[in-house]
Amino acid sequence: MVSNQVILGALLVVNIALYIPLILAVVRRRRRKVNASNLADAFTGLEQALKEAVPDLPAGFTWEEAVARLKSSGVKTKGMEDALKSYEEYRYGGEPMPDVDPREVVKVANMLGGISAGRSGGSSLGR
């Protein structure tokens, strides 16, 4: 006959094995989706999502490096690249904020997993 301590130990191991995936799922859900109303907020959210999803990106990475990394990982960036061109003209070229739909950028940011619930960016990021 099997001892009660062995049975109790086995049940404890089974409980731990069942609860670990549940705890991990809860921790992962603490991420928020990026929700941006303009291109600047969309790229702020994408930058945060990139930093969290790809921690080995060098500090001060360029968007060219980020897009190359995304492409090499199989992420489709075609729709985002046109928005990026307009955003760079605004950010670095002194052009006015472009009236470009940020959805493609937001889609890529959320594909990467969104941003941590504790992070803050603009008031329109994550909900």
Tab-separated table of N, CA and C in Angstrom:
chain	number	residue	atom	x	y	z
A	1	MET	N	0.835	-1.173	0.000
A	1	MET	CA	0.000	0.000	0.000
A	1	MET	C	0.892	1.253	0.000
A	2	VAL	N	0.470	2.293	-0.741
A	2	VAL	CA	1.225	3.529	-0.873
A	2	VAL	C	0.940	4.413	0.342
A	3	SER	N	1.965	5.017	0.857
A	3	SER	CA	1.829	5.851	2.053
A	3	SER	C	1.041	7.117	1.743
A	4	ASN	N	0.390	7.650	2.744
A	4	ASN	CA	-0.395	8.880	2.597
A	4	ASN	C	0.504	10.060	2.235
A	5	GLN	N	1.731	10.058	2.730
A	5	GLN	CA	2.650	11.155	2.412
A	5	GLN	C	3.035	11.155	0.940
A	6	VAL	N	3.194	9.979	0.362
A	6	VAL	CA	3.520	9.888	-1.066
A	6	VAL	C	2.347	10.392	-1.897
A	7	ILE	N	1.137	10.005	-1.527
A	7	ILE	CA	-0.062	10.455	-2.250
A	7	ILE	C	-0.205	11.970	-2.127
A	8	LEU	N	-0.029	12.491	-0.925
A	8	LEU	CA	-0.127	13.922	-0.701
A	8	LEU	C	0.933	14.678	-1.503
A	9	GLY	N	2.150	14.155	-1.542
A	9	GLY	CA	3.230	14.774	-2.319
A	9	GLY	C	2.912	14.776	-3.802
A	10	ALA	N	2.362	13.662	-4.293
A	10	ALA	CA	2.008	13.568	-5.710
A	10	ALA	C	0.898	14.558	-6.058
A	11	LEU	N	-0.088	14.690	-5.192
A	11	LEU	CA	-1.176	15.648	-5.433
A	11	LEU	C	-0.654	17.087	-5.413
A	12	LEU	N	0.297	17.364	-4.547
A	12	LEU	CA	0.898	18.682	-4.494
A	12	LEU	C	1.631	18.996	-5.798
A	13	VAL	N	2.367	18.037	-6.314
A	13	VAL	CA	3.085	18.224	-7.580
A	13	VAL	C	2.094	18.450	-8.724
A	14	VAL	N	1.004	17.712	-8.737
A	14	VAL	CA	-0.014	17.879	-9.782
A	14	VAL	C	-0.630	19.272	-9.683
A	15	ASN	N	-0.937	19.725	-8.468
A	15	ASN	CA	-1.494	21.068	-8.298
A	15	ASN	C	-0.539	22.131	-8.817
A	16	ILE	N	0.728	22.008	-8.489
A	16	ILE	CA	1.717	22.980	-8.954
A	16	ILE	C	1.786	22.969	-10.481
A	17	ALA	N	1.783	21.789	-11.066
A	17	ALA	CA	1.855	21.670	-12.527
A	17	ALA	C	0.630	22.291	-13.201
A	18	LEU	N	-0.510	22.230	-12.533
A	18	LEU	CA	-1.726	22.813	-13.113
A	18	LEU	C	-1.803	24.325	-12.911
A	19	TYR	N	-1.310	24.827	-11.806
A	19	TYR	CA	-1.426	26.247	-11.512
A	19	TYR	C	-0.357	27.112	-12.178
A	20	ILE	N	0.789	26.577	-12.498
A	20	ILE	CA	1.846	27.375	-13.132
A	20	ILE	C	1.370	27.965	-14.471
A	21	PRO	N	0.763	27.184	-15.377
A	21	PRO	CA	0.288	27.802	-16.624
A	21	PRO	C	-0.793	28.867	-16.384
A	22	LEU	N	-1.618	28.666	-15.371
A	22	LEU	CA	-2.643	29.655	-15.052
A	22	LEU	C	-2.004	30.963	-14.583
A	23	ILE	N	-1.017	30.867	-13.723
A	23	ILE	CA	-0.330	32.053	-13.228
A	23	ILE	C	0.391	32.772	-14.367
A	24	LEU	N	1.039	32.011	-15.239
A	24	LEU	CA	1.728	32.623	-16.382
A	24	LEU	C	0.748	33.342	-17.309
A	25	ALA	N	-0.433	32.753	-17.502
A	25	ALA	CA	-1.453	33.392	-18.351
A	25	ALA	C	-1.917	34.710	-17.742
A	26	VAL	N	-2.086	34.738	-16.436
A	26	VAL	CA	-2.505	35.972	-15.766
A	26	VAL	C	-1.427	37.041	-15.898
A	27	VAL	N	-0.175	36.662	-15.718
A	27	VAL	CA	0.917	37.619	-15.830
A	27	VAL	C	0.991	38.177	-17.257
A	28	ARG	N	0.826	37.327	-18.248
A	28	ARG	CA	0.882	37.786	-19.646
A	28	ARG	C	-0.268	38.720	-19.976
A	29	ARG	N	-1.414	38.507	-19.355
A	29	ARG	CA	-2.576	39.351	-19.639
A	29	ARG	C	-2.415	40.753	-19.074
A	30	ARG	N	-1.421	40.976	-18.269
A	30	ARG	CA	-1.196	42.298	-17.696
A	30	ARG	C	-0.609	43.245	-18.727
A	31	ARG	N	-0.552	42.827	-19.946
A	31	ARG	CA	-0.076	43.685	-21.022
A	31	ARG	C	-1.291	44.354	-21.649
A	32	ARG	N	-1.096	45.576	-22.079
A	32	ARG	CA	-2.184	46.312	-22.710
A	32	ARG	C	-1.950	46.393	-24.208
A	33	LYS	N	-3.019	46.459	-24.903
A	33	LYS	CA	-2.929	46.683	-26.338
A	33	LYS	C	-2.635	48.163	-26.575
A	34	VAL	N	-1.902	48.438	-27.617
A	34	VAL	CA	-1.631	49.818	-28.008
A	34	VAL	C	-2.857	50.313	-28.760
A	35	ASN	N	-3.306	51.497	-28.392
A	35	ASN	CA	-4.461	52.105	-29.041
A	35	ASN	C	-4.118	53.572	-29.248
A	36	ALA	N	-3.783	53.960	-30.458
A	36	ALA	CA	-3.304	55.316	-30.721
A	36	ALA	C	-4.239	56.047	-31.675
A	37	SER	N	-4.395	57.325	-31.420
A	37	SER	CA	-5.250	58.138	-32.285
A	37	SER	C	-4.459	58.897	-33.345
A	38	ASN	N	-3.124	58.906	-33.203
A	38	ASN	CA	-2.313	59.586	-34.212
A	38	ASN	C	-1.004	58.819	-34.397
A	39	LEU	N	-0.261	59.229	-35.374
A	39	LEU	CA	0.960	58.526	-35.753
A	39	LEU	C	2.038	58.603	-34.667
A	40	ALA	N	2.160	59.738	-34.011
A	40	ALA	CA	3.185	59.877	-32.968
A	40	ALA	C	2.911	58.906	-31.821
A	41	ASP	N	1.655	58.817	-31.369
A	41	ASP	CA	1.315	57.877	-30.296
A	41	ASP	C	1.511	56.434	-30.745
A	42	ALA	N	1.200	56.156	-32.006
A	42	ALA	CA	1.368	54.799	-32.535
A	42	ALA	C	2.836	54.389	-32.506
A	43	PHE	N	3.717	55.285	-32.900
A	43	PHE	CA	5.147	54.948	-32.893
A	43	PHE	C	5.718	54.919	-31.482
A	44	THR	N	5.172	55.708	-30.576
A	44	THR	CA	5.580	55.615	-29.174
A	44	THR	C	5.222	54.237	-28.627
A	45	GLY	N	4.009	53.789	-28.933
A	45	GLY	CA	3.584	52.454	-28.498
A	45	GLY	C	4.403	51.353	-29.146
A	46	LEU	N	4.710	51.514	-30.429
A	46	LEU	CA	5.524	50.525	-31.127
A	46	LEU	C	6.922	50.465	-30.527
A	47	GLU	N	7.476	51.616	-30.202
A	47	GLU	CA	8.807	51.647	-29.599
A	47	GLU	C	8.813	50.902	-28.257
A	48	GLN	N	7.797	51.133	-27.431
A	48	GLN	CA	7.712	50.433	-26.145
A	48	GLN	C	7.550	48.938	-26.353
A	49	ALA	N	6.671	48.554	-27.289
A	49	ALA	CA	6.453	47.129	-27.564
A	49	ALA	C	7.726	46.474	-28.081
A	50	LEU	N	8.462	47.177	-28.938
A	50	LEU	CA	9.730	46.649	-29.457
A	50	LEU	C	10.739	46.438	-28.347
A	51	LYS	N	10.880	47.416	-27.467
A	51	LYS	CA	11.843	47.313	-26.373
A	51	LYS	C	11.523	46.128	-25.462
A	52	GLU	N	10.226	45.839	-25.279
A	52	GLU	CA	9.829	44.732	-24.417
A	52	GLU	C	9.927	43.392	-25.138
A	53	ALA	N	9.573	43.373	-26.412
A	53	ALA	CA	9.553	42.110	-27.153
A	53	ALA	C	10.934	41.705	-27.649
A	54	VAL	N	11.791	42.680	-27.907
A	54	VAL	CA	13.118	42.408	-28.446
A	54	VAL	C	14.146	43.104	-27.544
A	55	PRO	N	14.401	42.536	-26.371
A	55	PRO	CA	15.278	43.219	-25.416
A	55	PRO	C	16.726	43.358	-25.877
A	56	ASP	N	17.132	42.604	-26.880
A	56	ASP	CA	18.520	42.717	-27.337
A	56	ASP	C	18.712	43.776	-28.423
A	57	LEU	N	17.673	44.555	-28.737
A	57	LEU	CA	17.861	45.694	-29.642
A	57	LEU	C	18.795	46.677	-28.935
A	58	PRO	N	19.760	47.231	-29.644
A	58	PRO	CA	20.693	48.146	-28.985
A	58	PRO	C	19.986	49.420	-28.512
A	59	ALA	N	20.476	49.995	-27.431
A	59	ALA	CA	19.934	51.274	-26.964
A	59	ALA	C	20.118	52.289	-28.086
A	60	GLY	N	19.115	53.101	-28.318
A	60	GLY	CA	19.200	54.082	-29.385
A	60	GLY	C	19.066	53.484	-30.770
A	61	PHE	N	18.353	52.353	-30.874
A	61	PHE	CA	18.180	51.713	-32.185
A	61	PHE	C	17.471	52.652	-33.144
A	62	THR	N	17.744	52.470	-34.429
A	62	THR	CA	17.056	53.251	-35.455
A	62	THR	C	15.829	52.480	-35.909
A	63	TRP	N	14.903	53.195	-36.538
A	63	TRP	CA	13.721	52.513	-37.061
A	63	TRP	C	14.116	51.540	-38.166
A	64	GLU	N	15.159	51.867	-38.897
A	64	GLU	CA	15.640	50.957	-39.944
A	64	GLU	C	16.081	49.620	-39.320
A	65	GLU	N	16.816	49.695	-38.199
A	65	GLU	CA	17.233	48.474	-37.493
A	65	GLU	C	16.020	47.699	-36.974
A	66	ALA	N	15.059	48.428	-36.439
A	66	ALA	CA	13.871	47.779	-35.889
A	66	ALA	C	13.078	47.072	-36.987
A	67	VAL	N	12.884	47.759	-38.107
A	67	VAL	CA	12.129	47.152	-39.216
A	67	VAL	C	12.872	45.937	-39.760
A	68	ALA	N	14.196	46.044	-39.883
A	68	ALA	CA	14.984	44.896	-40.356
A	68	ALA	C	14.831	43.715	-39.407
A	69	ARG	N	14.845	43.971	-38.098
A	69	ARG	CA	14.684	42.900	-37.117
A	69	ARG	C	13.292	42.276	-37.214
A	70	LEU	N	12.284	43.119	-37.384
A	70	LEU	CA	10.911	42.615	-37.512
A	70	LEU	C	10.777	41.738	-38.757
A	71	LYS	N	11.325	42.229	-39.879
A	71	LYS	CA	11.249	41.458	-41.127
A	71	LYS	C	11.958	40.118	-40.992
A	72	SER	N	13.110	40.119	-40.351
A	72	SER	CA	13.847	38.862	-40.206
A	72	SER	C	13.128	37.885	-39.297
A	73	SER	N	12.236	38.402	-38.464
A	73	SER	CA	11.445	37.540	-37.581
A	73	SER	C	10.148	37.100	-38.242
A	74	GLY	N	9.914	37.564	-39.470
A	74	GLY	CA	8.713	37.150	-40.195
A	74	GLY	C	7.513	38.059	-40.016
A	75	VAL	N	7.703	39.202	-39.370
A	75	VAL	CA	6.593	40.147	-39.174
A	75	VAL	C	6.412	40.937	-40.467
A	76	LYS	N	5.188	41.035	-40.924
A	76	LYS	CA	4.895	41.788	-42.143
A	76	LYS	C	4.839	43.272	-41.806
A	77	THR	N	5.729	44.030	-42.411
A	77	THR	CA	5.857	45.456	-42.089
A	77	THR	C	5.490	46.362	-43.256
A	78	LYS	N	5.043	45.818	-44.353
A	78	LYS	CA	4.797	46.600	-45.566
A	78	LYS	C	3.862	47.786	-45.300
A	79	GLY	N	2.730	47.549	-44.665
A	79	GLY	CA	1.781	48.626	-44.407
A	79	GLY	C	2.327	49.674	-43.462
A	80	MET	N	3.192	49.267	-42.556
A	80	MET	CA	3.753	50.170	-41.573
A	80	MET	C	4.853	51.053	-42.170
A	81	GLU	N	5.531	50.576	-43.195
A	81	GLU	CA	6.686	51.292	-43.740
A	81	GLU	C	6.309	52.630	-44.374
A	82	ASP	N	5.138	52.722	-45.011
A	82	ASP	CA	4.700	54.000	-45.567
A	82	ASP	C	4.438	54.999	-44.440
A	83	ALA	N	3.807	54.512	-43.364
A	83	ALA	CA	3.562	55.379	-42.209
A	83	ALA	C	4.886	55.809	-41.582
A	84	LEU	N	5.855	54.915	-41.548
A	84	LEU	CA	7.162	55.232	-40.979
A	84	LEU	C	7.843	56.354	-41.756
A	85	LYS	N	7.750	56.289	-43.071
A	85	LYS	CA	8.357	57.334	-43.912
A	85	LYS	C	7.757	58.707	-43.563
A	86	SER	N	6.436	58.766	-43.441
A	86	SER	CA	5.767	60.021	-43.091
A	86	SER	C	6.134	60.466	-41.682
A	87	TYR	N	6.219	59.508	-40.760
A	87	TYR	CA	6.561	59.825	-39.373
A	87	TYR	C	7.983	60.377	-39.272
A	88	GLU	N	8.918	59.788	-39.988
A	88	GLU	CA	10.296	60.279	-39.946
A	88	GLU	C	10.403	61.680	-40.539
A	89	GLU	N	9.622	61.977	-41.597
A	89	GLU	CA	9.612	63.326	-42.161
A	89	GLU	C	9.093	64.325	-41.132
A	90	TYR	N	8.103	63.910	-40.348
A	90	TYR	CA	7.555	64.761	-39.291
A	90	TYR	C	8.557	64.909	-38.146
A	91	ARG	N	9.072	63.785	-37.690
A	91	ARG	CA	9.919	63.774	-36.488
A	91	ARG	C	11.294	64.396	-36.734
A	92	TYR	N	11.916	64.080	-37.855
A	92	TYR	CA	13.294	64.505	-38.088
A	92	TYR	C	13.436	65.567	-39.174
A	93	GLY	N	12.395	65.768	-39.968
A	93	GLY	CA	12.505	66.708	-41.079
A	93	GLY	C	11.749	67.995	-40.876
A	94	GLY	N	11.077	68.122	-39.730
A	94	GLY	CA	10.368	69.359	-39.447
A	94	GLY	C	9.059	69.519	-40.194
A	95	GLU	N	8.588	68.475	-40.823
A	95	GLU	CA	7.312	68.536	-41.528
A	95	GLU	C	6.171	68.525	-40.501
A	96	PRO	N	4.983	69.025	-40.878
A	96	PRO	CA	3.849	68.958	-39.949
A	96	PRO	C	3.419	67.499	-39.730
A	97	MET	N	2.721	67.277	-38.619
A	97	MET	CA	2.241	65.927	-38.304
A	97	MET	C	1.393	65.426	-39.474
A	98	PRO	N	1.777	64.289	-40.061
A	98	PRO	CA	1.017	63.779	-41.207
A	98	PRO	C	-0.332	63.214	-40.771
A	99	ASP	N	-1.285	63.339	-41.650
A	99	ASP	CA	-2.613	62.785	-41.389
A	99	ASP	C	-2.650	61.379	-41.992
A	100	VAL	N	-1.922	60.461	-41.355
A	100	VAL	CA	-1.797	59.088	-41.832
A	100	VAL	C	-2.475	58.181	-40.822
A	101	ASP	N	-3.192	57.201	-41.311
A	101	ASP	CA	-3.873	56.247	-40.438
A	101	ASP	C	-2.849	55.428	-39.656
A	102	PRO	N	-2.893	55.467	-38.327
A	102	PRO	CA	-1.889	54.759	-37.523
A	102	PRO	C	-2.188	53.274	-37.321
A	103	ARG	N	-3.264	52.748	-37.901
A	103	ARG	CA	-3.678	51.368	-37.609
A	103	ARG	C	-2.638	50.314	-37.951
A	104	GLU	N	-1.893	50.490	-39.042
A	104	GLU	CA	-0.886	49.491	-39.409
A	104	GLU	C	0.239	49.445	-38.372
A	105	VAL	N	0.612	50.604	-37.857
A	105	VAL	CA	1.656	50.670	-36.830
A	105	VAL	C	1.144	50.025	-35.545
A	106	VAL	N	-0.087	50.342	-35.179
A	106	VAL	CA	-0.704	49.770	-33.977
A	106	VAL	C	-0.814	48.254	-34.112
A	107	LYS	N	-1.153	47.802	-35.308
A	107	LYS	CA	-1.274	46.361	-35.541
A	107	LYS	C	0.057	45.648	-35.279
A	108	VAL	N	1.153	46.223	-35.752
A	108	VAL	CA	2.478	45.627	-35.530
A	108	VAL	C	2.819	45.649	-34.046
A	109	ALA	N	2.544	46.770	-33.378
A	109	ALA	CA	2.842	46.875	-31.938
A	109	ALA	C	2.075	45.823	-31.152
A	110	ASN	N	0.818	45.621	-31.490
A	110	ASN	CA	0.014	44.630	-30.774
A	110	ASN	C	0.396	43.205	-31.158
A	111	MET	N	0.884	43.020	-32.373
A	111	MET	CA	1.376	41.706	-32.793
A	111	MET	C	2.589	41.311	-31.938
A	112	LEU	N	3.349	42.309	-31.522
A	112	LEU	CA	4.511	42.067	-30.672
A	112	LEU	C	4.110	41.800	-29.216
A	113	GLY	N	2.856	42.019	-28.893
A	113	GLY	CA	2.381	41.746	-27.534
A	113	GLY	C	1.896	42.965	-26.789
A	114	GLY	N	1.906	44.118	-27.417
A	114	GLY	CA	1.454	45.321	-26.731
A	114	GLY	C	2.511	45.821	-25.766
A	115	ILE	N	2.046	46.548	-24.747
A	115	ILE	CA	2.959	47.129	-23.763
A	115	ILE	C	2.560	46.681	-22.373
A	116	SER	N	3.487	46.717	-21.461
A	116	SER	CA	3.208	46.314	-20.081
A	116	SER	C	2.172	47.235	-19.471
A	117	ALA	N	1.360	46.686	-18.606
A	117	ALA	CA	0.293	47.466	-17.978
A	117	ALA	C	0.835	48.609	-17.142
A	118	GLY	N	2.025	48.480	-16.613
A	118	GLY	CA	2.597	49.516	-15.770
A	118	GLY	C	3.224	50.661	-16.522
A	119	ARG	N	3.436	50.517	-17.813
A	119	ARG	CA	4.102	51.566	-18.600
A	119	ARG	C	3.086	52.639	-18.929
A	120	SER	N	3.571	53.836	-19.060
A	120	SER	CA	2.685	54.901	-19.509
A	120	SER	C	3.353	55.621	-20.662
A	121	GLY	N	2.559	56.040	-21.580
A	121	GLY	CA	3.088	56.749	-22.735
A	121	GLY	C	2.246	57.977	-22.905
A	122	GLY	N	1.403	57.997	-23.919
A	122	GLY	CA	0.449	59.072	-24.070
A	122	GLY	C	-0.860	58.637	-23.476
A	123	SER	N	-1.771	59.553	-23.350
A	123	SER	CA	-3.049	59.203	-22.753
A	123	SER	C	-3.846	58.275	-23.657
A	124	SER	N	-3.479	58.203	-24.920
A	124	SER	CA	-4.234	57.363	-25.836
A	124	SER	C	-3.602	55.987	-26.028
A	125	LEU	N	-2.523	55.694	-25.307
A	125	LEU	CA	-1.901	54.387	-25.444
A	125	LEU	C	-2.580	53.403	-24.530
A	126	GLY	N	-2.868	52.235	-25.095
A	126	GLY	CA	-3.375	51.100	-24.300
A	126	GLY	C	-4.633	51.415	-23.543
A	127	ARG	N	-5.506	50.432	-23.488
A	127	ARG	CA	-6.732	50.566	-22.703
A	127	ARG	C	-7.087	49.244	-22.142
